[in-house]
Coordinates of C-alpha atoms in Angstrom, one line a residue:
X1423 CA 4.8 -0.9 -4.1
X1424 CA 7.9 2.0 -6.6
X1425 CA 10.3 6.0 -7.5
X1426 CA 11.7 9.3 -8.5
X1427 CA 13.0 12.8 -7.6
X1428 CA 13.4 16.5 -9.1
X1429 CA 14.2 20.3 -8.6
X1430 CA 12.7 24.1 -8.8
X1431 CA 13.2 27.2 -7.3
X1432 CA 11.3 29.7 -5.1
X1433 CA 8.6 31.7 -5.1
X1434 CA 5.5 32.7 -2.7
X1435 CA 2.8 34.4 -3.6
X1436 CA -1.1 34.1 -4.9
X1437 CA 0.3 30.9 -6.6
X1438 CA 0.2 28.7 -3.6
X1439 CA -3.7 29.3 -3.7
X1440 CA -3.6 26.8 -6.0
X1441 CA -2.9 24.1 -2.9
X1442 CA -5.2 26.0 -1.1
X1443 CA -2.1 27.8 1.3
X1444 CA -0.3 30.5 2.2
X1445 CA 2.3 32.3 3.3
X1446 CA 6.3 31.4 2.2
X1447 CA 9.0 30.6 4.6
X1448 CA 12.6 29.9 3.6
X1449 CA 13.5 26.5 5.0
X1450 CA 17.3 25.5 3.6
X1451 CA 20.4 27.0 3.2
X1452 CA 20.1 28.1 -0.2
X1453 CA 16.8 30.0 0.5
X1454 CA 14.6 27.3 -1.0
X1455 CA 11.8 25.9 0.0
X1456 CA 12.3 21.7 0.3
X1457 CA 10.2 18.7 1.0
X1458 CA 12.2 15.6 1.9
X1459 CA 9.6 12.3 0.7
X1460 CA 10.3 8.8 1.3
X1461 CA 7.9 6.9 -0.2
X1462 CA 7.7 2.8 -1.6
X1463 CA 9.2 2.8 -5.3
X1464 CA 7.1 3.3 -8.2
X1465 CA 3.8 4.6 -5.9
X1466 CA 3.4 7.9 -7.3
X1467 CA 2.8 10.1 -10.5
X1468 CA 6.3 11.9 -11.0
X1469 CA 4.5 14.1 -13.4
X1470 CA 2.5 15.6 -10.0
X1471 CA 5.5 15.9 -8.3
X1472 CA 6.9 17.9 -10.9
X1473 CA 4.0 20.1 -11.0
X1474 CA 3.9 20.4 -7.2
X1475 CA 7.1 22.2 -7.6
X1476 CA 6.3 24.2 -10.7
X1477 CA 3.2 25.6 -8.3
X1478 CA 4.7 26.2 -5.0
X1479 CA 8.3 26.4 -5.3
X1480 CA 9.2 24.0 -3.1
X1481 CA 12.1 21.3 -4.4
X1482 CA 10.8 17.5 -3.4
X1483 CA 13.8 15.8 -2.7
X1484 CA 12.2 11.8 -3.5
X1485 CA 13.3 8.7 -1.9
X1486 CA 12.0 4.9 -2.1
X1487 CA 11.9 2.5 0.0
X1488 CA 10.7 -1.5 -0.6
X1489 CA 9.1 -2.3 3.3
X1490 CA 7.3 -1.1 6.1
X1491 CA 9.7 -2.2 8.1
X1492 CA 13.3 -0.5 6.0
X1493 CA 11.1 2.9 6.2
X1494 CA 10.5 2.7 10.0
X1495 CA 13.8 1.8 11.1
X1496 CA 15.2 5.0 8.7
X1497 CA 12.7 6.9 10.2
X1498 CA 13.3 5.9 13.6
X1499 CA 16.8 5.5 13.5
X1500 CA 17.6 9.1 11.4
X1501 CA 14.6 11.8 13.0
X1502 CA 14.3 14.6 11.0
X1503 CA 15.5 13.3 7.9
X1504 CA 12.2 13.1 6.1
X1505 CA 9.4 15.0 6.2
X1506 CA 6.6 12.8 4.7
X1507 CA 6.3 9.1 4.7
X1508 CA 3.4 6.7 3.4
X1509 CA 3.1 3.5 5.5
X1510 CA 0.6 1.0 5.6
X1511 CA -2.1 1.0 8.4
X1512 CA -0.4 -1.3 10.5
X1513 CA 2.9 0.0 10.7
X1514 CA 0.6 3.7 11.5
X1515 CA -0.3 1.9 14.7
X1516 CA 2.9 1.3 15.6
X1517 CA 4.7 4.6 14.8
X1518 CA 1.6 6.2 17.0
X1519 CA 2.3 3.7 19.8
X1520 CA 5.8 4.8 19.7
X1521 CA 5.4 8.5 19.6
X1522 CA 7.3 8.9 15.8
X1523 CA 4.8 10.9 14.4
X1524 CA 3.6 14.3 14.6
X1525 CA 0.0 15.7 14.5
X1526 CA -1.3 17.1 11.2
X1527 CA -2.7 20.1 11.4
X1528 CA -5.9 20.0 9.2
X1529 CA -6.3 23.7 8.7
X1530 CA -3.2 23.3 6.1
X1531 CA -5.3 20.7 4.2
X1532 CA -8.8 21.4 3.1
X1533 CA -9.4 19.3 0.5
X1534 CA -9.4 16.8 3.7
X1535 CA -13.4 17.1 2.8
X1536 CA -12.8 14.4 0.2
X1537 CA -11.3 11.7 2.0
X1538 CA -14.6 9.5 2.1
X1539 CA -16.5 8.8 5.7
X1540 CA -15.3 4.7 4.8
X1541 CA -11.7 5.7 5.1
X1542 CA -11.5 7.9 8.3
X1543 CA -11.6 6.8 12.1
X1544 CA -10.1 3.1 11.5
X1545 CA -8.1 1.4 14.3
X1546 CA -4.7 2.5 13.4
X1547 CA -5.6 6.3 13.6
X1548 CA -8.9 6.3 15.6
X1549 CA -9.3 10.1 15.8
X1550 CA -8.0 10.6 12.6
X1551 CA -5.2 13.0 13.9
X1552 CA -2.1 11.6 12.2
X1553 CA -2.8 10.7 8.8
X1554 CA -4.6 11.3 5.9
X1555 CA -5.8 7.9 3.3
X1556 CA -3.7 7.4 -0.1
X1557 CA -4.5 4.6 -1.8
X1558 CA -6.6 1.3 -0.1
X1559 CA -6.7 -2.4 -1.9
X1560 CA -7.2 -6.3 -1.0
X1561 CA -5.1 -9.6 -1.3
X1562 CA -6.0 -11.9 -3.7
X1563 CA -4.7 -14.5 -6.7
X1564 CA -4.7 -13.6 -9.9
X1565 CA -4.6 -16.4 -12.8
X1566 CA -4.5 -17.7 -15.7
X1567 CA -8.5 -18.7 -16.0
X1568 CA -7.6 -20.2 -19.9
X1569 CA -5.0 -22.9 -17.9
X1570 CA -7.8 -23.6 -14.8
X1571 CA -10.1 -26.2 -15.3
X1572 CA -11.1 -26.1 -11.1
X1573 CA -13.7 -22.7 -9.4
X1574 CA -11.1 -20.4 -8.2
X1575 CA -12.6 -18.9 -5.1
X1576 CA -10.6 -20.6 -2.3
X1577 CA -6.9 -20.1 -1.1
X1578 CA -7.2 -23.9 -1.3
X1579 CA -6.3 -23.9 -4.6
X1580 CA -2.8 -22.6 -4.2
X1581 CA -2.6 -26.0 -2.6
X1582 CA -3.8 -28.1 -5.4
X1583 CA -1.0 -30.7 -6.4
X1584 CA -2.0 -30.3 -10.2
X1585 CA -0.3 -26.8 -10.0
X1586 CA 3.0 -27.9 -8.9
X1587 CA 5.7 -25.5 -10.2
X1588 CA 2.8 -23.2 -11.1
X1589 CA 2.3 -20.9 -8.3
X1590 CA 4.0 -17.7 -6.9
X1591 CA 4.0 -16.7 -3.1
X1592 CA 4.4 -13.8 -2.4
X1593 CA 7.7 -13.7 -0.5
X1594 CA 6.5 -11.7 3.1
X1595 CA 6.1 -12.4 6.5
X1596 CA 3.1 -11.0 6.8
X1597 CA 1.0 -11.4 3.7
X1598 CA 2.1 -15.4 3.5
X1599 CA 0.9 -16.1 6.5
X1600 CA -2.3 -14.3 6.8
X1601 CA -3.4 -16.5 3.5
X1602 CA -2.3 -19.6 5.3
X1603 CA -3.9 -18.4 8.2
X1604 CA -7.4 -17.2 6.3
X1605 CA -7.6 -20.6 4.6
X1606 CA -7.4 -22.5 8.0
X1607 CA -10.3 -20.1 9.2
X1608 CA -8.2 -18.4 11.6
X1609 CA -7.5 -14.4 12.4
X1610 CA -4.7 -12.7 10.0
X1611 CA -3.9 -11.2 13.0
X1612 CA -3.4 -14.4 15.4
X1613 CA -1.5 -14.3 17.9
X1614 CA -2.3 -17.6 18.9
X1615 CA 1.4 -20.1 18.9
X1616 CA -0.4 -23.1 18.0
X1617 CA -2.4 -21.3 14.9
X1618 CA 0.9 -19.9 13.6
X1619 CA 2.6 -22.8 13.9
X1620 CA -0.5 -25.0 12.1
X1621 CA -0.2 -21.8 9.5
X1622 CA 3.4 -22.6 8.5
X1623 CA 3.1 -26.0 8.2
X1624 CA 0.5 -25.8 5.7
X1625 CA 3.0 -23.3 3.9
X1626 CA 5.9 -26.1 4.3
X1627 CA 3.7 -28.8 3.0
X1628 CA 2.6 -26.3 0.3
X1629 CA 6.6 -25.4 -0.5
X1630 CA 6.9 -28.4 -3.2
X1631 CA 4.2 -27.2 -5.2
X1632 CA 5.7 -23.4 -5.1
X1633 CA 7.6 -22.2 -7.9
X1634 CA 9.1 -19.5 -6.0
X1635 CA 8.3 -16.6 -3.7
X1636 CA 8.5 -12.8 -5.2
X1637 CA 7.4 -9.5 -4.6
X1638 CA 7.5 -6.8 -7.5
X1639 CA 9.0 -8.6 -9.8
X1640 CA 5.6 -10.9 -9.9
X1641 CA 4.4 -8.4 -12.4
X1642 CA 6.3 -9.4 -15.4
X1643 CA 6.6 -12.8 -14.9
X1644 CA 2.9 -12.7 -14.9
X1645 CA 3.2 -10.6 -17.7
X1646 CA 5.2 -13.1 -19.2
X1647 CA 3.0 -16.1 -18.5
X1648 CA 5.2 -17.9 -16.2
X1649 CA 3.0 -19.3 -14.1
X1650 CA -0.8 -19.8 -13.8
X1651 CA -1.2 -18.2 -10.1
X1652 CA 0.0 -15.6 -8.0
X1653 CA -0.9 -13.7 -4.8
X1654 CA -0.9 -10.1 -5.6
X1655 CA -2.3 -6.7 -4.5
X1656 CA -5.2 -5.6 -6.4
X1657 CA -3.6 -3.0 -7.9
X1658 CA -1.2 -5.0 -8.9
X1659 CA -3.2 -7.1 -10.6
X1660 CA -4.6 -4.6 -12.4
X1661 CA -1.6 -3.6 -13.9
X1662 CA -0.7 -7.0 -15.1
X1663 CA -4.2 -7.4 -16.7
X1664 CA -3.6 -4.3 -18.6
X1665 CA 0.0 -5.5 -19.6
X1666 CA -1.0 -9.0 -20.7
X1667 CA -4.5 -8.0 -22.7
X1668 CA -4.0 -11.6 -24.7
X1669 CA -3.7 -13.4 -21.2
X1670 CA -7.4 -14.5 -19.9
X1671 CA -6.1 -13.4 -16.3
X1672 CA -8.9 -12.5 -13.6
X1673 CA -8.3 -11.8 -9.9
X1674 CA -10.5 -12.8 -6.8
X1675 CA -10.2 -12.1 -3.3
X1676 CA -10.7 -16.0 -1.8
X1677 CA -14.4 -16.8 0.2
X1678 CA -12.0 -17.5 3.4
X1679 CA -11.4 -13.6 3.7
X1680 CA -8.1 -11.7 3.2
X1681 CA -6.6 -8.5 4.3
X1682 CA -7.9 -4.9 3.3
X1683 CA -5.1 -2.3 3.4
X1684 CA -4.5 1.1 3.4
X1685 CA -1.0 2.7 2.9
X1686 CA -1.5 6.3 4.2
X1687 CA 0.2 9.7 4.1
X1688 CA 2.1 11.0 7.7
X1689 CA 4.5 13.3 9.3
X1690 CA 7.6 11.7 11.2
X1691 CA 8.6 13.1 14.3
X1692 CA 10.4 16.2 14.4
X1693 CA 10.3 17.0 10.6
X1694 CA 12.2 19.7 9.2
X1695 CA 9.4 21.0 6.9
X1696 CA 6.0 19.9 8.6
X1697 CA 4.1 22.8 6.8
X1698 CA 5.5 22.0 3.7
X1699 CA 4.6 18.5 4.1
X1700 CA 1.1 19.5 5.0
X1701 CA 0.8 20.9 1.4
X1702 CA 2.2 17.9 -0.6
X1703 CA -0.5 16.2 1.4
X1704 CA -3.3 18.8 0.6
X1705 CA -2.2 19.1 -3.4
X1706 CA -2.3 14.9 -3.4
X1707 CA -5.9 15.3 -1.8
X1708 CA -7.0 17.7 -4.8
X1709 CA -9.6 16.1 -6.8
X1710 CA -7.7 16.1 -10.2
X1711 CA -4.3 15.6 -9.0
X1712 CA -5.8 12.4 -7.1
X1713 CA -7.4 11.0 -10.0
X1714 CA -4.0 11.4 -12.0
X1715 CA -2.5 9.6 -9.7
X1716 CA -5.1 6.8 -8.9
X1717 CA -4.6 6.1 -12.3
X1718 CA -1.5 6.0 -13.0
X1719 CA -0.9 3.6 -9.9
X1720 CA -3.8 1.7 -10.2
X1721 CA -5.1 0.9 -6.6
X1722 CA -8.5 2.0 -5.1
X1723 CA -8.7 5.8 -3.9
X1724 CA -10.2 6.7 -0.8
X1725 CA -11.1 10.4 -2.7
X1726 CA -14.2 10.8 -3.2
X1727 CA -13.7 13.9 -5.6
X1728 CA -11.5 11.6 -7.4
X1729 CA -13.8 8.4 -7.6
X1730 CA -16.5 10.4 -9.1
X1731 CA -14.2 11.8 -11.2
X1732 CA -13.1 7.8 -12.8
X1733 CA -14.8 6.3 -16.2
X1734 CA -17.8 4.3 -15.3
X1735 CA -15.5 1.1 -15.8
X1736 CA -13.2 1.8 -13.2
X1737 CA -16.0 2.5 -11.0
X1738 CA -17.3 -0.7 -11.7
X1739 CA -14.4 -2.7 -11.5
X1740 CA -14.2 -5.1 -9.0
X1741 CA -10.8 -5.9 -8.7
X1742 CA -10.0 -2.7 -7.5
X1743 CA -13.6 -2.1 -5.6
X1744 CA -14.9 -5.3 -4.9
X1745 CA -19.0 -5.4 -3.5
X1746 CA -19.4 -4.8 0.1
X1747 CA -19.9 -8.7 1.1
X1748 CA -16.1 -9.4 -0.1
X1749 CA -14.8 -5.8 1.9
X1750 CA -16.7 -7.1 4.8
X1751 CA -15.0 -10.6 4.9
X1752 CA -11.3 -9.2 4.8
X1753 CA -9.9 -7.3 8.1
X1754 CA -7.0 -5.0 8.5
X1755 CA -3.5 -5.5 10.0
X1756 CA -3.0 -4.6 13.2
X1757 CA 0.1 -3.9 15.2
X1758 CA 1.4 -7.0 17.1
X1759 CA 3.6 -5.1 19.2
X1760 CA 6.3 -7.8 20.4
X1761 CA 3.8 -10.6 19.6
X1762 CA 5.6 -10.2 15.7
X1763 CA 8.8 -12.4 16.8
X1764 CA 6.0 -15.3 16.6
X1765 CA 5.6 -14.2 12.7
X1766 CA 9.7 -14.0 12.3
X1767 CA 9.9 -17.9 13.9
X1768 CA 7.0 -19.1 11.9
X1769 CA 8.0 -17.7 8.7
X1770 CA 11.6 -18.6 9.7
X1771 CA 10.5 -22.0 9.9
X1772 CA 9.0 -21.8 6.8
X1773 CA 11.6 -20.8 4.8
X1774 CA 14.5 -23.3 6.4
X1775 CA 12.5 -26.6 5.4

């Protein structure tokens, strides 16, 4: 998940309407208006950010991060250095758990009326009082279906000897061992010793077969044809299908069940510019704005105003919305709380054999 960053001056007036706010205050030395965003790389339009300043004045000061985990301990570590983050529902949990984030006030956003009824009251914000949706996708393998002569519809197949050297992992605590853990019909969320350690040795047995284990950088060697499998996010697949047109790639989300994310939009804790983050959040809600960015990042939108505003193919596409009987077989990451050093040793036991 991606990067960017820009400047404007000020201004308040009628203009702000636009975002549906206003009022002005002055919020830096200089007089300016400023928004500081710390965001994955490459998981946003610049082109809105540049228009978000162009409308309200405000200068986004744009940062990237590549985890969960390098975001939380910045934001944990440093409070008040940012002002709008965008973590997965998991680490949401957490940060609520641990009293890092602030309450949005949903006056300040009312295009809040098209975040669908699917998307709101899920475990990690159950009242819906600290975020607001951004994107939402699965976990699945995309490959090669030219170089497959086997039905790709099990995780099993990432353990098929036939492949060896043809297969990318991804390289993540999490992710890796959910799969390993979804094939032996066990919880992504287990915190159950015995299943995690059972889960890793399927991954160390599976090692030899692995030609190595990436993140972004799966992407082009997809692109590239490197190998005939990878575990990917949907989105992500959908940008390599659209990279590699002359590749027969497809994408499925394994019959064993996977994880269904969400990477959300929130305020940290003590915030320098909490109404100001409220309207980047409002203008990323706006119908047209959220379409632009949908599809220019390529995951599933939990905008309703921006869904109905896709080509029917999109709409239809079931990489990035699969059918209800897939959605309904995949479950969402929880929090583990300090049941996560059993991950760590697992995957640290993984990766030393």
């Amino acid at each position: 998940m991606k990067k960017l960053k820009k400047f404007i001056s000020v201004i308040c007036s009628l203009i702000l309407i636009s975002s549906s706010f206003v009022g002005c205050n002055k919020n830096d030395a200089n007089g300016k208006r400023t928004l500081n965003v710390f965001n994955y790389g490459d998981y946003i339009n610049e082109d809105l950010i540049k228009k978000f300043e162009e409308e309200t004045g405000i200068d986004v000061i744009y940062d990237t991060y590549e985890s969960n985990e390098i975001m939380y301990q910045k934001v944990k570590n440093s409070p008040g250095t940012y002002d709008l983050v965008f973590p997965s529902d998991y680490m949401v949990e957490k940060m609520i758990k641990e009293d890092l984030l602030e309450k949005i006030d949903f006056s300040n956003i009312p295009n809040y009326q098209y975040i669908g009824e699917d998307y709101k009251n899920l475990q990690y914000d159950p009242t819906n009082e600290y975020s607001v949706p951004y994107m939402w996708g699965t976990v699945g393998i995309i490959y090669d279906a030219d170089r497959v002569d086997d039905v790709v519809d099990s995780w099993d197949i990432l353990w098929n000897s036939k492949y060896k050297g043809e297969i990318f992992m991804f390289d993540s605590i999490r992710d890796t061992l959910a799969i390993s853990l979804a094939r032996l019909g066990y919880s992504i969320n287990s915190i159950n010793k015995s299943e995690l350690d059972e889960a890793a040795d399927e991954l160390i047995k599976q090692k030899p077969l692995v030609q190595s284990y990436v993140m972004d950088e799966v992407k082009d060697k997809m692109v590239n044809g490197e190998a005939i499998f990878a575990t990917v996010y949907s989105g992500d697949a959908i940008f390599i299908q659209e990279e590699a047109p002359d590749l027969n790639l497809q994408y499925v989300v394994p019959k064993e069940g996977s994880n269904k994310w969400f990477d959300v939009m929130v305020i940290p804790k003590g915030a320098k510019h909490k109404t100001e983050a409220e309207e980047f959040i409002n203008f990323l809600s706006e119908p047209e704005n959220a379409k632009e960015n949908v599809e220019y990042i390529g995951y599933a939108t939990p905008n309703t105003g921006a869904y109905e505003l896709l080509d029917k193919e999109t709409q239809e596409d079931e990489t990035v919305y699969p059918p209800d009987e897939v959605l309904d077989n995949c479950a969402i990451y929880r929090d583990l709380g300090n049941d996560i050093k059993l991950y760590d040793d697992a995957w640290l036991k993984v990766k030393i054999n």
